[in-house]
Amino acid sequence: MITTITIFFPLVAAVVMLAFPRTADARTVRYTALGLAAVPFLLTLYIYFRHRGDLGAPSLTQDVNWIEALGIGYRVGLDGLGFGMFFLSALLTLIAVVASWDVRENLKQYFGILFIAEVGMLGVFAAQDLILFYVFFEITLIPMYLLVGVWGDENRRPAAVKFFIYTFLGSTVMLAGFLALGILSGPNFSIDALNGGGLPRGAQVAIAAPILFGLLVKTPAVPLHSWLLDVYVSSPTSTNVVLSGILPKLGTYGLLKVALPLLPQGVEPYLPIIAALGVVNIIYGSFVAFMQPDLKALVAYSSIGTLGFILLGVASGNAVGLNGAVMQQVTHGLYSALLFILVGVIASRAGTRNIRELGGMAARMPWAGGLLALGALAAMGMPGLAVFVSEFMSIMGGFVAYPIAGALAALGIILSVMYLSYMLRRTIFGPAPERPALAAATDAGPVEMSAVVPLAFLLVLLGIFPGLLISVQRPAVELLLAAIGGS
């Protein structure tokens, strides 16, 4: 029951926000939203400390018949594959509320829509039924379209439309695969019942194609990525937090939870392609990031590159790579949210995101500059920070399965060090250009610091003690390996 309460409490929060009178002052709205966003986060903390040893197979489950004749049910539960992202969804929604300083109009509507999106995000990582997975997957679509299209910058509408078209097309194709799998299996749409794959190999191969396509669009894998840059650059800072930290993982988590265990023979022929796409993401994201004058665009392409490590780990089919992929979902969410928030802070203080027009942040904004450096070091895979552990595991697992892909992925780390070091040299340590806005720039205040310090803390904590997360996910990864016949 606690899983269902955690998933749907944000819906109650959305109703509360939308019920505020028009005359309510912004301070009251913000503090109420903050209190409401804290509830799912505290519930996930309770689940971690009380039940973290029980998350091998799905635990804290609830199973209620929904459309009995078709084998469709309201089936939710938590396991080690999804719990890290379940926790991160609650955390980043809370962080997004704190980081909403750049949202000043229609505030109660903004928070209400954000909470509806949280329902979809939490639901995906707890769903144990294919149709329910799809429903929660789609619940995120309209809220994110509105958060970008209404509250974004001057290019928000074309960016939101592109996001809607790409992701709706991908999820519709994915649904066709879900329907084929469920109908040919009974009908039965229970993920637990379908685990291990019971269909002939040829049927699995055919069904896997649309499911993989839909999930790779959401990730996004290059060349299905063109919606991502426009959306990231056009979104307000608080929307960037959940867009970068959570939305791409709906796709990668689907690979781990649905595609691999339910269609093991069907996905097998596509694994080398997924590994290759992962390497393309890593190399392409790194090279294009080199050419970005916009600080936010650089972070966006860095995010594309880091997602490639998840794809490589998924394709490895071994314990090291899969554990790396599951952990990388969380570590990527932490560092990308941290960097996007800090980019927003710097842009609001300095009046620009152009890297060539920035400089001297270490002197003018020591806290923001120092934390930006920490986030960049995490994105590079610096030892002692959480991303190093997950990337190293993904590369090692990928190298065992695909030596050339693993070697190229390691090259991607070197490239990320190069372009992120350049960014830090220009923005933090470089000479400050003569600009009045830059000369008057002040450091991050208490509100901004309260949004980024928890993310920085977790990056350090999981870098030093990765077992806090790996111990939760490992039993579920072992069950996944048993389902796909890996080792």
PDB file of N, CA and C in Angstrom, residues 70-125:
ATOM      1  N   LEU A  70      -8.716  -9.368 -20.178  1.00  0.00           N
ATOM      2  CA  LEU A  70      -7.506  -9.191 -20.970  1.00  0.00           C
ATOM      3  C   LEU A  70      -6.235  -9.422 -20.153  1.00  0.00           C
ATOM      4  N   GLY A  71      -6.386  -9.816 -18.892  1.00  0.00           N
ATOM      5  CA  GLY A  71      -5.213 -10.054 -18.064  1.00  0.00           C
ATOM      6  C   GLY A  71      -4.476  -8.798 -17.681  1.00  0.00           C
ATOM      7  N   ILE A  72      -5.176  -7.664 -17.641  1.00  0.00           N
ATOM      8  CA  ILE A  72      -4.579  -6.379 -17.295  1.00  0.00           C
ATOM      9  C   ILE A  72      -4.936  -6.053 -15.856  1.00  0.00           C
ATOM     10  N   GLY A  73      -3.970  -5.659 -15.062  1.00  0.00           N
ATOM     11  CA  GLY A  73      -4.229  -5.342 -13.668  1.00  0.00           C
ATOM     12  C   GLY A  73      -3.456  -4.136 -13.196  1.00  0.00           C
ATOM     13  N   TYR A  74      -3.943  -3.585 -12.067  1.00  0.00           N
ATOM     14  CA  TYR A  74      -3.163  -2.556 -11.394  1.00  0.00           C
ATOM     15  C   TYR A  74      -2.155  -3.292 -10.529  1.00  0.00           C
ATOM     16  N   ARG A  75      -0.951  -3.456 -11.069  1.00  0.00           N
ATOM     17  CA  ARG A  75       0.102  -4.199 -10.388  1.00  0.00           C
ATOM     18  C   ARG A  75       1.300  -3.272 -10.197  1.00  0.00           C
ATOM     19  N   VAL A  76       1.607  -2.973  -8.952  1.00  0.00           N
ATOM     20  CA  VAL A  76       2.756  -2.125  -8.654  1.00  0.00           C
ATOM     21  C   VAL A  76       3.607  -2.802  -7.586  1.00  0.00           C
ATOM     22  N   GLY A  77       4.859  -2.464  -7.567  1.00  0.00           N
ATOM     23  CA  GLY A  77       5.797  -2.986  -6.581  1.00  0.00           C
ATOM     24  C   GLY A  77       7.165  -2.394  -6.856  1.00  0.00           C
ATOM     25  N   LEU A  78       8.068  -2.568  -5.916  1.00  0.00           N
ATOM     26  CA  LEU A  78       9.411  -2.004  -6.048  1.00  0.00           C
ATOM     27  C   LEU A  78      10.445  -3.106  -6.011  1.00  0.00           C
ATOM     28  N   ASP A  79      11.437  -2.993  -6.882  1.00  0.00           N
ATOM     29  CA  ASP A  79      12.592  -3.883  -6.826  1.00  0.00           C
ATOM     30  C   ASP A  79      13.856  -3.057  -7.031  1.00  0.00           C
ATOM     31  N   GLY A  80      14.993  -3.735  -6.966  1.00  0.00           N
ATOM     32  CA  GLY A  80      16.265  -3.031  -7.049  1.00  0.00           C
ATOM     33  C   GLY A  80      16.528  -2.369  -8.386  1.00  0.00           C
ATOM     34  N   LEU A  81      15.875  -2.840  -9.447  1.00  0.00           N
ATOM     35  CA  LEU A  81      16.073  -2.216 -10.758  1.00  0.00           C
ATOM     36  C   LEU A  81      15.468  -0.818 -10.801  1.00  0.00           C
ATOM     37  N   GLY A  82      14.336  -0.641 -10.133  1.00  0.00           N
ATOM     38  CA  GLY A  82      13.621   0.626 -10.237  1.00  0.00           C
ATOM     39  C   GLY A  82      13.703   1.511  -9.016  1.00  0.00           C
ATOM     40  N   PHE A  83      14.136   0.958  -7.859  1.00  0.00           N
ATOM     41  CA  PHE A  83      14.035   1.764  -6.649  1.00  0.00           C
ATOM     42  C   PHE A  83      14.919   3.007  -6.698  1.00  0.00           C
ATOM     43  N   GLY A  84      16.138   2.893  -7.242  1.00  0.00           N
ATOM     44  CA  GLY A  84      17.005   4.064  -7.305  1.00  0.00           C
ATOM     45  C   GLY A  84      16.350   5.210  -8.046  1.00  0.00           C
ATOM     46  N   MET A  85      15.695   4.915  -9.151  1.00  0.00           N
ATOM     47  CA  MET A  85      15.015   5.955  -9.919  1.00  0.00           C
ATOM     48  C   MET A  85      13.706   6.385  -9.268  1.00  0.00           C
ATOM     49  N   PHE A  86      13.045   5.480  -8.559  1.00  0.00           N
ATOM     50  CA  PHE A  86      11.853   5.832  -7.788  1.00  0.00           C
ATOM     51  C   PHE A  86      12.222   6.881  -6.738  1.00  0.00           C
ATOM     52  N   PHE A  87      13.309   6.614  -6.018  1.00  0.00           N
ATOM     53  CA  PHE A  87      13.814   7.569  -5.025  1.00  0.00           C
ATOM     54  C   PHE A  87      14.219   8.882  -5.689  1.00  0.00           C
ATOM     55  N   LEU A  88      14.949   8.794  -6.815  1.00  0.00           N
ATOM     56  CA  LEU A  88      15.435  10.000  -7.478  1.00  0.00           C
ATOM     57  C   LEU A  88      14.288  10.846  -8.026  1.00  0.00           C
ATOM     58  N   SER A  89      13.206  10.209  -8.479  1.00  0.00           N
ATOM     59  CA  SER A  89      12.049  10.962  -8.972  1.00  0.00           C
ATOM     60  C   SER A  89      11.459  11.836  -7.876  1.00  0.00           C
ATOM     61  N   ALA A  90      11.340  11.262  -6.667  1.00  0.00           N
ATOM     62  CA  ALA A  90      10.814  12.036  -5.544  1.00  0.00           C
ATOM     63  C   ALA A  90      11.783  13.137  -5.135  1.00  0.00           C
ATOM     64  N   LEU A  91      13.088  12.815  -5.105  1.00  0.00           N
ATOM     65  CA  LEU A  91      14.089  13.806  -4.719  1.00  0.00           C
ATOM     66  C   LEU A  91      14.143  14.957  -5.708  1.00  0.00           C
ATOM     67  N   LEU A  92      14.207  14.650  -7.003  1.00  0.00           N
ATOM     68  CA  LEU A  92      14.370  15.721  -7.993  1.00  0.00           C
ATOM     69  C   LEU A  92      13.110  16.562  -8.143  1.00  0.00           C
ATOM     70  N   THR A  93      11.939  15.990  -7.884  1.00  0.00           N
ATOM     71  CA  THR A  93      10.740  16.831  -7.868  1.00  0.00           C
ATOM     72  C   THR A  93      10.817  17.829  -6.728  1.00  0.00           C
ATOM     73  N   LEU A  94      11.263  17.379  -5.555  1.00  0.00           N
ATOM     74  CA  LEU A  94      11.461  18.293  -4.426  1.00  0.00           C
ATOM     75  C   LEU A  94      12.501  19.354  -4.777  1.00  0.00           C
ATOM     76  N   ILE A  95      13.604  18.951  -5.398  1.00  0.00           N
ATOM     77  CA  ILE A  95      14.640  19.908  -5.812  1.00  0.00           C
ATOM     78  C   ILE A  95      14.091  20.890  -6.844  1.00  0.00           C
ATOM     79  N   ALA A  96      13.253  20.396  -7.761  1.00  0.00           N
ATOM     80  CA  ALA A  96      12.675  21.270  -8.790  1.00  0.00           C
ATOM     81  C   ALA A  96      11.802  22.348  -8.171  1.00  0.00           C
ATOM     82  N   VAL A  97      11.071  22.004  -7.118  1.00  0.00           N
ATOM     83  CA  VAL A  97      10.256  23.020  -6.433  1.00  0.00           C
ATOM     84  C   VAL A  97      11.161  24.088  -5.831  1.00  0.00           C
ATOM     85  N   VAL A  98      12.253  23.664  -5.202  1.00  0.00           N
ATOM     86  CA  VAL A  98      13.199  24.630  -4.626  1.00  0.00           C
ATOM     87  C   VAL A  98      13.821  25.489  -5.728  1.00  0.00           C
ATOM     88  N   ALA A  99      14.111  24.888  -6.881  1.00  0.00           N
ATOM     89  CA  ALA A  99      14.819  25.578  -7.967  1.00  0.00           C
ATOM     90  C   ALA A  99      13.888  26.346  -8.899  1.00  0.00           C
ATOM     91  N   SER A 100      12.669  26.606  -8.471  1.00  0.00           N
ATOM     92  CA  SER A 100      11.687  27.244  -9.362  1.00  0.00           C
ATOM     93  C   SER A 100      11.702  28.759  -9.267  1.00  0.00           C
ATOM     94  N   TRP A 101      12.862  29.339  -8.893  1.00  0.00           N
ATOM     95  CA  TRP A 101      12.923  30.790  -8.750  1.00  0.00           C
ATOM     96  C   TRP A 101      12.707  31.534 -10.060  1.00  0.00           C
ATOM     97  N   ASP A 102      12.940  30.852 -11.192  1.00  0.00           N
ATOM     98  CA  ASP A 102      12.757  31.528 -12.484  1.00  0.00           C
ATOM     99  C   ASP A 102      11.328  31.392 -13.001  1.00  0.00           C
ATOM    100  N   VAL A 103      10.435  30.776 -12.234  1.00  0.00           N
ATOM    101  CA  VAL A 103       9.017  30.676 -12.599  1.00  0.00           C
ATOM    102  C   VAL A 103       8.251  31.668 -11.736  1.00  0.00           C
ATOM    103  N   ARG A 104       7.677  32.668 -12.366  1.00  0.00           N
ATOM    104  CA  ARG A 104       6.997  33.732 -11.608  1.00  0.00           C
ATOM    105  C   ARG A 104       5.535  33.891 -11.993  1.00  0.00           C
ATOM    106  N   GLU A 105       5.142  33.376 -13.130  1.00  0.00           N
ATOM    107  CA  GLU A 105       3.754  33.509 -13.571  1.00  0.00           C
ATOM    108  C   GLU A 105       3.037  32.172 -13.469  1.00  0.00           C
ATOM    109  N   ASN A 106       1.751  32.229 -13.112  1.00  0.00           N
ATOM    110  CA  ASN A 106       0.909  31.026 -13.011  1.00  0.00           C
ATOM    111  C   ASN A 106       1.602  29.946 -12.168  1.00  0.00           C
ATOM    112  N   LEU A 107       2.046  30.360 -11.001  1.00  0.00           N
ATOM    113  CA  LEU A 107       2.884  29.499 -10.177  1.00  0.00           C
ATOM    114  C   LEU A 107       2.140  28.261  -9.699  1.00  0.00           C
ATOM    115  N   LYS A 108       0.904  28.433  -9.262  1.00  0.00           N
ATOM    116  CA  LYS A 108       0.168  27.278  -8.752  1.00  0.00           C
ATOM    117  C   LYS A 108      -0.124  26.267  -9.858  1.00  0.00           C
ATOM    118  N   GLN A 109      -0.354  26.752 -11.071  1.00  0.00           N
ATOM    119  CA  GLN A 109      -0.549  25.836 -12.199  1.00  0.00           C
ATOM    120  C   GLN A 109       0.740  25.090 -12.524  1.00  0.00           C
ATOM    121  N   TYR A 110       1.859  25.811 -12.432  1.00  0.00           N
ATOM    122  CA  TYR A 110       3.146  25.171 -12.710  1.00  0.00           C
ATOM    123  C   TYR A 110       3.388  24.016 -11.752  1.00  0.00           C
ATOM    124  N   PHE A 111       3.221  24.262 -10.475  1.00  0.00           N
ATOM    125  CA  PHE A 111       3.460  23.204  -9.491  1.00  0.00           C
ATOM    126  C   PHE A 111       2.441  22.068  -9.639  1.00  0.00           C
ATOM    127  N   GLY A 112       1.203  22.415  -9.932  1.00  0.00           N
ATOM    128  CA  GLY A 112       0.198  21.373 -10.129  1.00  0.00           C
ATOM    129  C   GLY A 112       0.566  20.441 -11.267  1.00  0.00           C
ATOM    130  N   ILE A 113       1.025  20.997 -12.377  1.00  0.00           N
ATOM    131  CA  ILE A 113       1.419  20.184 -13.521  1.00  0.00           C
ATOM    132  C   ILE A 113       2.679  19.380 -13.212  1.00  0.00           C
ATOM    133  N   LEU A 114       3.613  19.988 -12.489  1.00  0.00           N
ATOM    134  CA  LEU A 114       4.823  19.268 -12.085  1.00  0.00           C
ATOM    135  C   LEU A 114       4.474  18.052 -11.235  1.00  0.00           C
ATOM    136  N   PHE A 115       3.528  18.189 -10.337  1.00  0.00           N
ATOM    137  CA  PHE A 115       3.131  17.064  -9.486  1.00  0.00           C
ATOM    138  C   PHE A 115       2.438  15.964 -10.294  1.00  0.00           C
ATOM    139  N   ILE A 116       1.678  16.337 -11.302  1.00  0.00           N
ATOM    140  CA  ILE A 116       1.066  15.314 -12.164  1.00  0.00           C
ATOM    141  C   ILE A 116       2.153  14.541 -12.902  1.00  0.00           C
ATOM    142  N   ALA A 117       3.168  15.257 -13.383  1.00  0.00           N
ATOM    143  CA  ALA A 117       4.297  14.570 -14.030  1.00  0.00           C
ATOM    144  C   ALA A 117       4.980  13.617 -13.054  1.00  0.00           C
ATOM    145  N   GLU A 118       5.054  14.002 -11.772  1.00  0.00           N
ATOM    146  CA  GLU A 118       5.684  13.131 -10.782  1.00  0.00           C
ATOM    147  C   GLU A 118       4.913  11.821 -10.625  1.00  0.00           C
ATOM    148  N   VAL A 119       3.599  11.874 -10.712  1.00  0.00           N
ATOM    149  CA  VAL A 119       2.806  10.640 -10.653  1.00  0.00           C
ATOM    150  C   VAL A 119       3.260   9.673 -11.740  1.00  0.00           C
ATOM    151  N   GLY A 120       3.422  10.182 -12.959  1.00  0.00           N
ATOM    152  CA  GLY A 120       3.862   9.325 -14.054  1.00  0.00           C
ATOM    153  C   GLY A 120       5.259   8.789 -13.841  1.00  0.00           C
ATOM    154  N   MET A 121       6.170   9.627 -13.355  1.00  0.00           N
ATOM    155  CA  MET A 121       7.547   9.187 -13.160  1.00  0.00           C
ATOM    156  C   MET A 121       7.638   8.107 -12.087  1.00  0.00           C
ATOM    157  N   LEU A 122       6.997   8.334 -10.947  1.00  0.00           N
ATOM    158  CA  LEU A 122       7.003   7.329  -9.887  1.00  0.00           C
ATOM    159  C   LEU A 122       6.320   6.043 -10.353  1.00  0.00           C
ATOM    160  N   GLY A 123       5.232   6.192 -11.080  1.00  0.00           N
ATOM    161  CA  GLY A 123       4.477   5.026 -11.519  1.00  0.00           C
ATOM    162  C   GLY A 123       5.238   4.124 -12.461  1.00  0.00           C
ATOM    163  N   VAL A 124       5.997   4.715 -13.377  1.00  0.00           N
ATOM    164  CA  VAL A 124       6.770   3.901 -14.322  1.00  0.00           C
ATOM    165  C   VAL A 124       7.737   2.993 -13.578  1.00  0.00           C
ATOM    166  N   PHE A 125       8.414   3.530 -12.567  1.00  0.00           N
ATOM    167  CA  PHE A 125       9.451   2.756 -11.878  1.00  0.00           C
ATOM    168  C   PHE A 125       8.888   1.761 -10.867  1.00  0.00           C
TER     169      PHE A 125
END
